[in-house]
Short mmCIF file of C-alpha atoms in Angstrom, two decimals:
data_model
loop_
_atom_site.label_atom_id
_atom_site.label_comp_id
_atom_site.label_asym_id
_atom_site.label_seq_id
_atom_site.Cartn_x
_atom_site.Cartn_y
_atom_site.Cartn_z
CA MET A 1 10.97 1.15 -23.12
CA SER A 2 13.58 2.33 -20.79
CA ILE A 3 16.78 -0.27 -20.74
CA LEU A 4 17.08 -2.19 -23.75
CA GLY A 5 13.19 -2.27 -24.52
CA LYS A 6 12.59 -3.35 -21.07
CA LYS A 7 10.35 -1.68 -18.66
CA ILE A 8 10.87 -0.34 -14.99
CA GLY A 9 8.08 -0.82 -12.61
CA ILE A 10 8.29 0.09 -8.69
CA ALA A 11 5.63 -1.17 -6.17
CA LEU A 12 4.54 0.61 -3.36
CA SER A 13 3.08 -1.54 -0.61
CA GLY A 14 0.09 -0.85 2.06
CA GLY A 15 0.43 0.29 5.64
CA GLY A 16 -0.94 3.40 6.12
CA TYR A 17 0.77 6.99 6.69
CA ARG A 18 3.79 4.59 7.49
CA ALA A 19 4.15 3.14 4.11
CA ALA A 20 3.48 6.56 2.83
CA ALA A 21 6.57 7.76 4.37
CA TYR A 22 8.35 4.70 3.81
CA HIS A 23 8.21 4.95 0.15
CA ILE A 24 9.59 8.22 0.13
CA GLY A 25 12.99 7.09 1.01
CA THR A 26 12.51 4.53 -2.08
CA LEU A 27 11.82 7.68 -4.53
CA ARG A 28 14.23 9.28 -3.05
CA ALA A 29 17.07 7.03 -3.51
CA LEU A 30 15.82 6.01 -7.14
CA HIS A 31 15.83 9.90 -7.50
CA ARG A 32 19.30 10.14 -6.37
CA LEU A 33 20.62 6.83 -8.48
CA GLY A 34 18.87 8.40 -12.00
CA VAL A 35 16.48 5.46 -12.10
CA LEU A 36 13.24 7.34 -10.95
CA ASP A 37 12.63 9.18 -13.92
CA LYS A 38 13.02 5.97 -15.99
CA VAL A 39 10.09 4.24 -14.20
CA ASP A 40 7.51 2.96 -16.81
CA VAL A 41 4.56 1.96 -14.07
CA ILE A 42 4.15 2.73 -10.49
CA SER A 43 1.71 0.11 -8.89
CA SER A 44 0.42 0.92 -5.52
CA VAL A 45 -1.73 -0.34 -2.76
CA SER A 46 -3.05 1.22 0.29
CA GLY A 47 -1.08 3.79 2.13
CA GLY A 48 1.68 3.07 -1.05
CA SER A 49 -1.69 4.75 -3.13
CA ILE A 50 -1.01 8.18 -1.21
CA THR A 51 2.61 8.21 -2.26
CA SER A 52 2.18 7.66 -5.75
CA ALA A 53 -0.48 9.62 -6.53
CA TYR A 54 1.05 12.83 -4.87
CA TYR A 55 4.31 12.11 -6.44
CA ALA A 56 2.86 11.62 -10.06
CA LEU A 57 0.83 15.12 -9.55
CA ASN A 58 4.16 16.36 -8.57
CA LYS A 59 6.78 14.92 -10.08
CA ASP A 60 8.52 17.49 -12.34
CA ASN A 61 9.92 19.20 -9.48
CA TYR A 62 11.20 16.41 -7.04
CA GLU A 63 12.33 18.42 -3.99
CA GLU A 64 9.45 20.29 -4.03
CA PHE A 65 7.16 16.84 -4.23
CA GLU A 66 9.18 15.66 -1.16
CA LYS A 67 8.90 18.98 0.56
CA GLY A 68 5.50 19.09 0.16
CA PHE A 69 4.43 15.56 0.84
CA ILE A 70 6.44 15.54 4.04
CA SER A 71 4.43 18.46 5.36
CA SER A 72 1.02 16.76 3.95
CA LEU A 73 2.00 13.59 6.30
CA SER A 74 2.02 15.79 9.22
CA LYS A 75 -1.87 16.17 9.17
CA GLY A 76 -3.94 13.19 10.14
CA VAL A 77 -7.22 12.31 7.89
CA LEU A 78 -9.18 10.43 10.70
CA TRP A 79 -9.96 13.18 12.54
CA SER A 80 -13.20 13.80 11.08
CA SER A 81 -14.54 10.40 11.63
CA PHE A 82 -13.84 10.54 15.24
CA LEU A 83 -16.24 13.58 15.25
CA TYR A 84 -18.62 12.58 13.51
CA LEU A 85 -18.83 9.28 15.72
CA GLY A 86 -18.51 11.79 18.61
CA ILE A 87 -21.75 13.62 17.22
CA ALA A 88 -23.68 10.50 16.58
CA GLY A 89 -22.84 9.47 20.03
CA ILE A 90 -24.05 12.63 21.48
CA VAL A 91 -27.42 12.26 19.19
CA MET A 92 -27.87 9.40 20.18
CA LEU A 93 -27.39 9.78 24.13
CA ALA A 94 -29.68 13.03 23.83
CA LEU A 95 -32.54 10.86 21.95
CA SER A 96 -32.17 8.45 24.75
CA VAL A 97 -32.72 11.06 27.29
CA GLY A 98 -35.41 12.27 26.03
CA MET A 99 -36.91 9.12 25.63
CA GLY A 100 -36.38 8.35 29.18
CA HIS A 101 -37.84 11.50 30.12
CA LEU A 102 -41.09 11.07 28.12
CA ALA A 103 -41.36 6.97 29.76
CA GLY A 104 -41.47 8.91 32.94
CA PHE A 105 -43.84 11.60 32.06
CA VAL A 106 -46.26 8.88 30.87
CA SER A 107 -45.91 6.93 33.81
CA ALA A 108 -46.07 9.78 35.70
CA VAL A 109 -49.50 10.28 34.28
CA PHE A 110 -50.77 7.00 35.07
CA PHE A 111 -49.41 6.51 38.34
CA PRO A 112 -49.03 10.01 40.10
CA HIS A 113 -48.59 8.77 43.36
CA HIS A 114 -45.81 5.70 42.40
CA PRO A 115 -42.68 8.24 41.74
CA ILE A 116 -40.32 5.17 41.91
CA VAL A 117 -42.25 3.58 38.88
CA SER A 118 -42.24 6.81 37.17
CA GLY A 119 -37.93 6.54 37.64
CA ILE A 120 -37.66 3.09 36.63
CA CYS A 121 -40.13 3.61 33.59
CA ALA A 122 -37.86 6.46 32.71
CA ALA A 123 -34.44 4.37 33.08
CA LEU A 124 -36.08 1.75 31.14
CA GLY A 125 -37.30 3.96 28.50
CA GLY A 126 -33.56 5.22 27.87
CA VAL A 127 -32.20 2.21 27.82
CA ILE A 128 -34.22 0.86 25.36
CA MET A 129 -34.15 3.60 23.40
CA LEU A 130 -30.29 3.92 23.55
CA PHE A 131 -30.11 0.03 22.77
CA LEU A 132 -32.50 0.19 19.31
CA LEU A 133 -30.41 3.40 18.37
CA LEU A 134 -27.28 1.61 18.55
CA ILE A 135 -28.63 -1.51 16.74
CA LEU A 136 -29.90 0.62 13.74
CA PHE A 137 -26.38 2.69 13.82
CA LEU A 138 -24.44 -0.39 13.51
CA LYS A 139 -26.91 -2.14 10.89
CA TYR A 140 -26.92 0.44 8.90
CA SER A 141 -23.40 1.86 9.72
CA PHE A 142 -22.68 2.18 5.79
CA VAL A 143 -25.42 4.77 5.70
CA THR A 144 -24.90 6.12 9.32
CA LEU A 145 -21.09 6.37 9.40
CA PRO A 146 -19.79 6.82 5.76
CA THR A 147 -16.28 7.04 7.07
CA SER A 148 -14.79 6.65 3.55
CA LYS A 149 -16.55 9.74 2.41
CA PHE A 150 -15.11 11.77 5.04
CA ILE A 151 -11.55 10.45 4.37
CA SER A 152 -11.91 10.91 0.60
CA ARG A 153 -12.54 14.73 1.16
CA LEU A 154 -9.57 15.01 3.35
CA TYR A 155 -7.59 13.45 1.03
CA ASP A 156 -8.35 15.82 -1.56
CA LYS A 157 -8.23 19.07 1.11
CA VAL A 158 -4.79 17.55 2.20
CA PHE A 159 -3.26 15.72 -0.95
CA PHE A 160 -5.06 15.94 -4.17
CA LYS A 161 -6.70 19.38 -4.43
CA GLU A 162 -9.87 17.66 -6.37
CA LYS A 163 -7.65 16.47 -9.26
CA THR A 164 -8.87 13.49 -11.49
CA LEU A 165 -7.34 10.55 -12.93
CA GLY A 166 -7.72 12.74 -16.25
CA ASP A 167 -4.69 14.86 -14.49
CA LEU A 168 -2.33 12.13 -14.06
CA PRO A 169 0.79 11.86 -16.50
CA ASP A 170 1.12 9.74 -19.30
CA ARG A 171 4.50 8.49 -17.75
CA PRO A 172 5.15 7.10 -15.25
CA SER A 173 2.12 5.00 -15.75
CA LEU A 174 -0.08 4.63 -12.55
CA CYS A 175 -1.83 1.49 -11.37
CA ILE A 176 -3.97 2.00 -7.96
CA ASN A 177 -4.93 -1.03 -6.76
CA SER A 178 -8.20 -1.94 -4.64
CA THR A 179 -9.71 -5.27 -4.14
CA ASN A 180 -13.37 -5.77 -5.81
CA ILE A 181 -16.04 -7.88 -3.08
CA ALA A 182 -18.25 -8.29 -6.06
CA THR A 183 -15.81 -10.45 -8.27
CA GLN A 184 -13.19 -11.30 -5.38
CA LEU A 185 -10.73 -9.95 -7.93
CA PRO A 186 -8.12 -6.99 -8.23
CA PHE A 187 -9.91 -3.67 -9.40
CA TYR A 188 -7.51 -1.26 -10.45
CA PHE A 189 -7.55 3.12 -11.56
CA SER A 190 -5.52 4.54 -13.83
CA LYS A 191 -5.37 7.26 -15.96
CA SER A 192 -6.91 5.83 -19.24
CA ALA A 193 -9.10 3.15 -18.16
CA MET A 194 -10.31 1.62 -14.23
CA GLY A 195 -11.91 -1.77 -13.44
CA GLU A 196 -10.90 -5.21 -14.40
CA TYR A 197 -11.96 -7.78 -17.29
CA ALA A 198 -15.49 -8.33 -15.87
CA TYR A 199 -16.15 -4.76 -16.50
CA ARG A 200 -15.29 -4.98 -20.34
CA VAL A 201 -17.44 -4.72 -23.44
CA GLU A 202 -15.44 -5.53 -26.60
CA LYS A 203 -12.43 -5.22 -24.93
CA LYS A 204 -13.37 -1.74 -23.72
CA SER A 205 -13.74 -0.91 -19.59
CA ILE A 206 -17.48 0.60 -19.36
CA PHE A 207 -16.21 2.99 -16.83
CA ASN A 208 -14.98 6.39 -17.59
CA ALA A 209 -11.76 7.16 -15.62
CA THR A 210 -11.20 10.58 -16.87
CA ASP A 211 -13.35 12.28 -14.44
CA PHE A 212 -13.07 9.91 -11.68
CA PRO A 213 -11.80 11.49 -8.23
CA ILE A 214 -8.18 10.74 -7.29
CA SER A 215 -9.19 10.93 -3.94
CA SER A 216 -11.82 8.21 -4.34
CA ALA A 217 -9.36 5.83 -5.91
CA VAL A 218 -6.82 6.08 -3.11
CA MET A 219 -9.46 5.93 -0.80
CA ALA A 220 -11.04 2.46 -2.33
CA SER A 221 -7.23 1.25 -2.23
CA SER A 222 -6.92 2.07 1.37
CA CYS A 223 -10.29 1.18 2.50
CA VAL A 224 -9.43 -1.40 5.55
CA PRO A 225 -11.79 -3.98 6.00
CA TYR A 226 -13.99 -3.01 9.61
CA GLY A 227 -12.51 0.44 9.62
CA PHE A 228 -13.92 2.36 6.71
CA THR A 229 -17.04 1.89 4.52
CA PRO A 230 -16.80 0.15 0.95
CA ILE A 231 -16.37 2.19 -2.24
CA THR A 232 -18.72 2.03 -5.04
CA ILE A 233 -18.59 3.45 -8.51
CA ASP A 234 -21.54 5.90 -9.06
CA ARG A 235 -23.61 5.12 -12.50
CA LYS A 236 -22.47 8.92 -13.85
CA TYR A 237 -18.99 7.43 -14.35
CA LEU A 238 -20.11 4.44 -17.04
CA VAL A 239 -19.49 5.07 -20.33
CA GLU A 240 -22.44 6.86 -22.20
CA GLU A 241 -23.12 3.76 -24.29
CA TYR A 242 -23.53 1.65 -21.32
CA GLU A 243 -25.46 3.92 -18.97
CA ASN A 244 -28.89 1.84 -19.47
CA CYS A 245 -27.29 -1.66 -19.47
CA PRO A 246 -27.03 -3.36 -16.15
CA THR A 247 -23.32 -4.24 -15.09
CA LYS A 248 -22.59 -7.90 -15.01
CA PRO A 249 -21.62 -8.96 -12.59
CA GLU A 250 -22.83 -6.70 -9.76
CA ALA A 251 -21.72 -3.62 -9.36
CA PRO A 252 -18.00 -3.11 -7.74
CA LYS A 253 -18.09 -2.90 -4.16
CA LEU A 254 -14.18 -2.04 -3.63
CA ILE A 255 -12.30 -2.66 -0.39
CA ASP A 256 -8.27 -2.34 0.59
CA GLY A 257 -6.29 -3.66 -2.28
CA GLY A 258 -3.92 -5.09 0.35
CA VAL A 259 -6.61 -7.60 1.07
CA TYR A 260 -5.72 -9.04 -2.60
CA ASP A 261 -2.27 -7.90 -2.67
CA ASN A 262 -0.56 -5.57 -0.08
CA GLN A 263 2.67 -5.44 -1.89
CA GLY A 264 1.29 -4.38 -5.37
CA ALA A 265 3.43 -6.74 -7.15
CA HIS A 266 0.70 -8.59 -8.72
CA LYS A 267 -0.11 -6.25 -11.68
CA LEU A 268 3.54 -5.71 -12.72
CA SER A 269 4.64 -9.44 -13.03
CA HIS A 270 1.54 -10.73 -14.31
CA ASP A 271 2.41 -11.85 -18.08
CA LYS A 272 -0.97 -10.47 -18.97
CA SER A 273 -1.40 -7.35 -17.22
CA ARG A 274 -1.15 -4.13 -19.07
CA PHE A 275 1.13 -3.04 -16.31
CA HIS A 276 3.63 -5.52 -16.80
CA THR A 277 7.36 -4.82 -16.63
CA ASP A 278 10.57 -6.41 -16.65
CA TYR A 279 12.74 -4.84 -13.46
CA ILE A 280 10.60 -4.73 -10.52
CA ILE A 281 11.38 -3.04 -7.22
CA VAL A 282 9.24 -3.74 -4.39
CA SER A 283 9.30 -1.07 -1.78
CA ASP A 284 7.52 -3.13 1.32
CA ALA A 285 6.51 -1.27 4.35
CA GLY A 286 4.84 -4.01 6.37
CA ASN A 287 6.66 -4.93 9.67
CA SER A 288 5.02 -8.64 10.25
CA SER A 289 3.79 -7.75 13.67
CA VAL A 290 1.48 -10.27 13.74
CA SER A 291 0.70 -10.91 17.56
CA ALA A 292 -1.99 -13.31 19.58
CA ALA A 293 -1.10 -10.32 22.18
CA ARG A 294 -3.61 -8.13 20.39
CA THR A 295 -6.45 -10.35 20.26
CA THR A 296 -8.60 -9.03 23.31
CA ASN A 297 -11.74 -8.47 21.65
CA PHE A 298 -13.81 -9.36 18.55
CA PHE A 299 -12.73 -6.49 16.41
CA ASN A 300 -9.15 -6.97 17.42
CA LEU A 301 -9.23 -10.92 16.37
CA ALA A 302 -10.82 -10.15 13.12
CA MET A 303 -7.97 -7.22 12.09
CA THR A 304 -5.27 -9.63 13.42
CA THR A 305 -6.72 -12.48 11.39
CA ILE A 306 -6.71 -10.23 8.49
CA SER A 307 -3.15 -9.23 9.03
CA LEU A 308 -2.28 -12.99 9.31
CA MET A 309 -3.71 -13.70 6.04
CA MET A 310 -2.32 -10.65 4.29
CA ASP A 311 1.30 -11.31 5.79
CA ARG A 312 0.99 -15.08 4.60
CA VAL A 313 0.06 -13.97 0.98
CA LYS A 314 2.94 -11.77 1.16
CA LYS A 315 5.35 -14.34 1.98
CA MET A 316 4.63 -16.56 -0.42
CA GLN A 317 4.77 -13.89 -3.13
CA ARG A 318 8.12 -12.59 -2.32
CA ALA A 319 9.35 -16.38 -2.08
CA ASP A 320 8.03 -16.95 -5.56
CA ASN A 321 9.72 -13.70 -6.83
CA LEU A 322 13.36 -14.22 -4.90
CA TYR A 323 13.85 -17.74 -3.84
CA GLU A 324 12.61 -19.59 -7.05
CA THR A 325 14.74 -20.33 -10.15
CA TYR A 326 14.90 -17.40 -12.14
CA VAL A 327 14.45 -18.83 -15.59
CA GLY A 328 11.53 -17.26 -17.37
CA LYS A 329 11.20 -14.43 -14.46
CA GLU A 330 11.33 -10.77 -14.37
CA HIS A 331 14.30 -9.07 -12.12
CA PHE A 332 13.36 -8.21 -8.30
CA ALA A 333 14.86 -6.02 -5.80
CA TYR A 334 12.86 -6.09 -2.41
CA VAL A 335 13.03 -3.19 -0.11
CA PRO A 336 11.31 -4.35 3.03
CA LEU A 337 11.12 -2.32 6.12
CA GLU A 338 11.71 -5.85 7.98
CA TRP A 339 15.05 -6.34 6.76
CA GLU A 340 18.03 -4.70 8.56
CA CYS A 341 20.66 -2.41 6.90
CA SER A 342 23.59 -4.45 7.16
CA GLU A 343 26.12 -6.83 5.12
CA ARG A 344 23.78 -9.70 5.75
CA LEU A 345 22.09 -8.76 2.41
CA ILE A 346 25.65 -9.25 0.43
CA HIS A 347 25.47 -12.54 2.05
CA GLY A 348 22.16 -13.64 1.32
CA PHE A 349 22.90 -12.38 -2.38
CA ALA A 350 25.36 -15.16 -2.56
CA LYS A 351 23.35 -17.71 -0.98
CA ASN A 352 20.71 -17.03 -3.75
CA LEU A 353 23.37 -17.45 -6.37
CA LYS A 354 24.64 -20.70 -5.20
CA GLU A 355 20.57 -21.81 -5.24
CA GLY A 356 20.29 -20.53 -8.65
CA ASN A 357 18.17 -17.66 -7.98
CA ILE A 358 19.57 -14.88 -9.90
CA HIS A 359 19.84 -13.77 -13.22
CA PRO A 360 23.15 -14.65 -15.12
CA ASP A 361 23.02 -10.80 -16.57
CA VAL A 362 22.89 -9.87 -12.63
CA TRP A 363 25.98 -11.84 -11.51
CA GLN A 364 27.88 -10.91 -14.71
CA ALA A 365 27.09 -7.34 -14.18
CA HIS A 366 29.27 -8.07 -11.08
CA ALA A 367 32.21 -9.13 -12.92
CA ILE A 368 31.65 -12.55 -11.83
CA THR A 369 32.60 -15.76 -13.83
CA GLU A 370 30.82 -19.01 -14.58
CA GLU A 371 33.58 -20.53 -12.98
CA GLU A 372 33.52 -18.68 -9.67
CA VAL A 373 29.56 -19.42 -9.69
CA SER A 374 30.75 -23.51 -10.23
CA ARG A 375 33.01 -23.41 -7.66
CA LEU A 376 30.32 -21.79 -5.28
CA LYS A 377 27.95 -24.72 -5.88
CA GLY A 378 30.88 -27.45 -5.43
CA ALA A 379 33.53 -28.44 -2.85
CA ASP A 380 35.22 -25.08 -2.82
CA GLU A 381 31.93 -23.26 -1.39
CA GLN A 382 33.64 -21.33 1.21
CA SER A 383 36.64 -19.67 -0.89
CA ALA A 384 34.45 -19.07 -3.73
CA THR A 385 32.13 -17.65 -1.46
CA LYS A 386 34.72 -15.36 -0.01
CA ALA A 387 35.73 -14.34 -3.50
CA ILE A 388 32.25 -13.67 -4.99
CA ILE A 389 31.43 -11.31 -1.97
CA GLU A 390 34.62 -9.09 -2.38
CA LYS A 391 33.86 -8.94 -5.57
CA VAL A 392 29.99 -7.89 -5.00
CA LYS A 393 31.28 -5.29 -2.96
CA LYS A 394 33.63 -3.53 -5.22
CA ALA A 395 30.82 -3.43 -7.71
CA ILE A 396 28.24 -2.01 -5.51
CA LYS A 397 30.50 0.22 -3.71
CA TRP A 398 30.12 -1.08 -0.41
CA SER A 399 32.75 1.04 1.35
CA GLU A 400 30.49 4.16 0.73
CA LEU A 401 27.28 2.03 1.26
CA GLU A 402 28.64 1.21 4.72
CA LYS A 403 29.34 4.24 5.97
CA LYS A 404 25.91 5.77 5.34
CA ILE A 405 24.25 2.68 7.17
CA PRO A 406 21.32 4.34 9.42
CA ARG A 407 21.77 4.09 13.08
CA GLN A 408 20.09 1.43 15.16
CA GLU A 409 17.89 3.91 17.08
CA THR A 410 16.44 4.86 13.33
CA GLU A 411 15.41 1.45 12.30
CA ASN A 412 13.91 1.05 15.91
CA ILE A 413 11.77 4.09 15.34
CA ALA A 414 10.82 3.52 11.79
CA ARG A 415 9.55 -0.18 12.97
CA SER A 416 7.78 1.62 16.14
CA VAL A 417 5.29 3.53 13.50
CA GLY A 418 1.97 1.63 13.90
CA THR A 419 -0.45 1.44 10.72
CA SER A 420 -2.79 4.26 10.44
CA LEU A 421 -3.70 7.51 8.71
CA THR A 422 -2.89 9.85 11.73
CA SER A 423 -0.13 12.45 11.26
CA LEU A 424 3.43 11.72 11.41
CA SER A 425 6.45 13.40 13.42
CA LEU A 426 9.05 14.88 11.33
CA GLN A 427 11.77 12.20 13.24
CA GLU A 428 9.38 9.42 12.11
CA ILE A 429 9.29 10.09 8.61
CA GLU A 430 13.11 10.65 8.55
CA SER A 431 13.42 7.50 10.11
CA LEU A 432 11.30 5.70 8.01
CA ALA A 433 12.65 7.19 4.52
CA ALA A 434 15.99 6.75 5.85
CA HIS A 435 15.76 2.98 6.09
CA SER A 436 14.05 2.86 2.54
CA ALA A 437 16.51 5.20 0.99
CA TRP A 438 19.54 3.04 1.78
CA LEU A 439 17.90 -0.29 1.34
CA THR A 440 16.78 0.81 -1.98
CA GLU A 441 20.44 1.68 -3.27
CA MET A 442 21.88 -1.29 -1.76
CA GLN A 443 19.16 -3.77 -3.30
CA VAL A 444 19.02 -1.96 -6.72
CA ARG A 445 23.34 -2.40 -6.88
CA LEU A 446 22.78 -5.85 -5.93
CA TYR A 447 19.79 -7.12 -7.86
CA LEU A 448 19.44 -4.52 -10.72
CA PRO A 449 22.87 -3.31 -11.30
CA MET A 450 21.67 -2.91 -15.07
CA LEU A 451 19.65 0.16 -13.88
CA VAL A 452 22.57 2.39 -12.97
CA ALA A 453 25.24 0.89 -15.48
CA GLU A 454 24.84 3.59 -17.57
CA ARG A 455 25.16 6.64 -14.98
CA GLU A 456 28.08 5.29 -13.70
#
């Protein structure tokens, strides 16, 4: 228990390497504020799970963590899949050419005086063979192109060095989230357990988490539909007493955790979750860049549709956490890439206060009085807003924060980084980290002042 018996949680969103780099800044700011060592739970999704797992394995030396992680992000993990796809293409082409030659040879035997017929047969034989191989390749692509296995191996090589869930620390507790197609529910991985309620017998998980590879858990969390093959759980990870018992429902088939919750905040805010926390910092690397201009083919249309649905879920979740009454809710501080680093955030705080969305212990920590809150909601709104903004600026040390606002060029670079697992330049990594570091300090000081009060 961290602050007066209450727990602190961090949610690290999805977004490929962009998210992984963005979350460096969030952890950096929390480390600087003295909050990071107090964190009880880190809940992560997709690219955020790369960061959370790497940090958990290297948390005892923060500077070394940052140095090693930034170096690792300069190495992509998609090249093996492209290499395999290229080899598969060469093999199919070679088989097609071979079939064409065979068809040409056979036709030459039966029609020795008609070379044109032999040529046509050779061409048709090659085309038909290529078509059949392509159909088989696509129909059984989970077997013929097991991309997730390749990425998992590279995750181990670049980030996790074959560590297992049992190697994770007890604190902070990690919750690596994926989505289970079999049950349409979130499936989590942690040091002591993995699964969901559907895979429990007498309140115990049927899976043994200790020896499960961290790389496979992170791959399940970042397994983007249409891009990677779903992750399955081998029967060797069943607890011994359940090895001969068929699981109900069907065995899990796991894809990107972002399909269910791309922010990772659900497990932290759900009342009945074992990972529930009271103070929640959400580092969100999404950039909401859904555009019809990208729907130029079936694949792009499918990916854009998924992005649209994920973005809608995110906005609904954020609205519920931030823009509804605070009564009975956790304390949230949001750190989204899509928000600009500016004084507007303080004005947004005043607006949230007027609408009754701020916990009283937050505005009281900023030395705001009940009388000022009443004036804010009354006829004297303008002068009350001005007075409150001045108090908040003083409380959060705005004069210091203002000097550290990232340049517009830095923010532009950060938002230009795409969602993928390809290597990032040092400039891209530092631009993303600079944005999130500043915004994290700003939002924590604004909405979670109790976390830094003891230190200051």
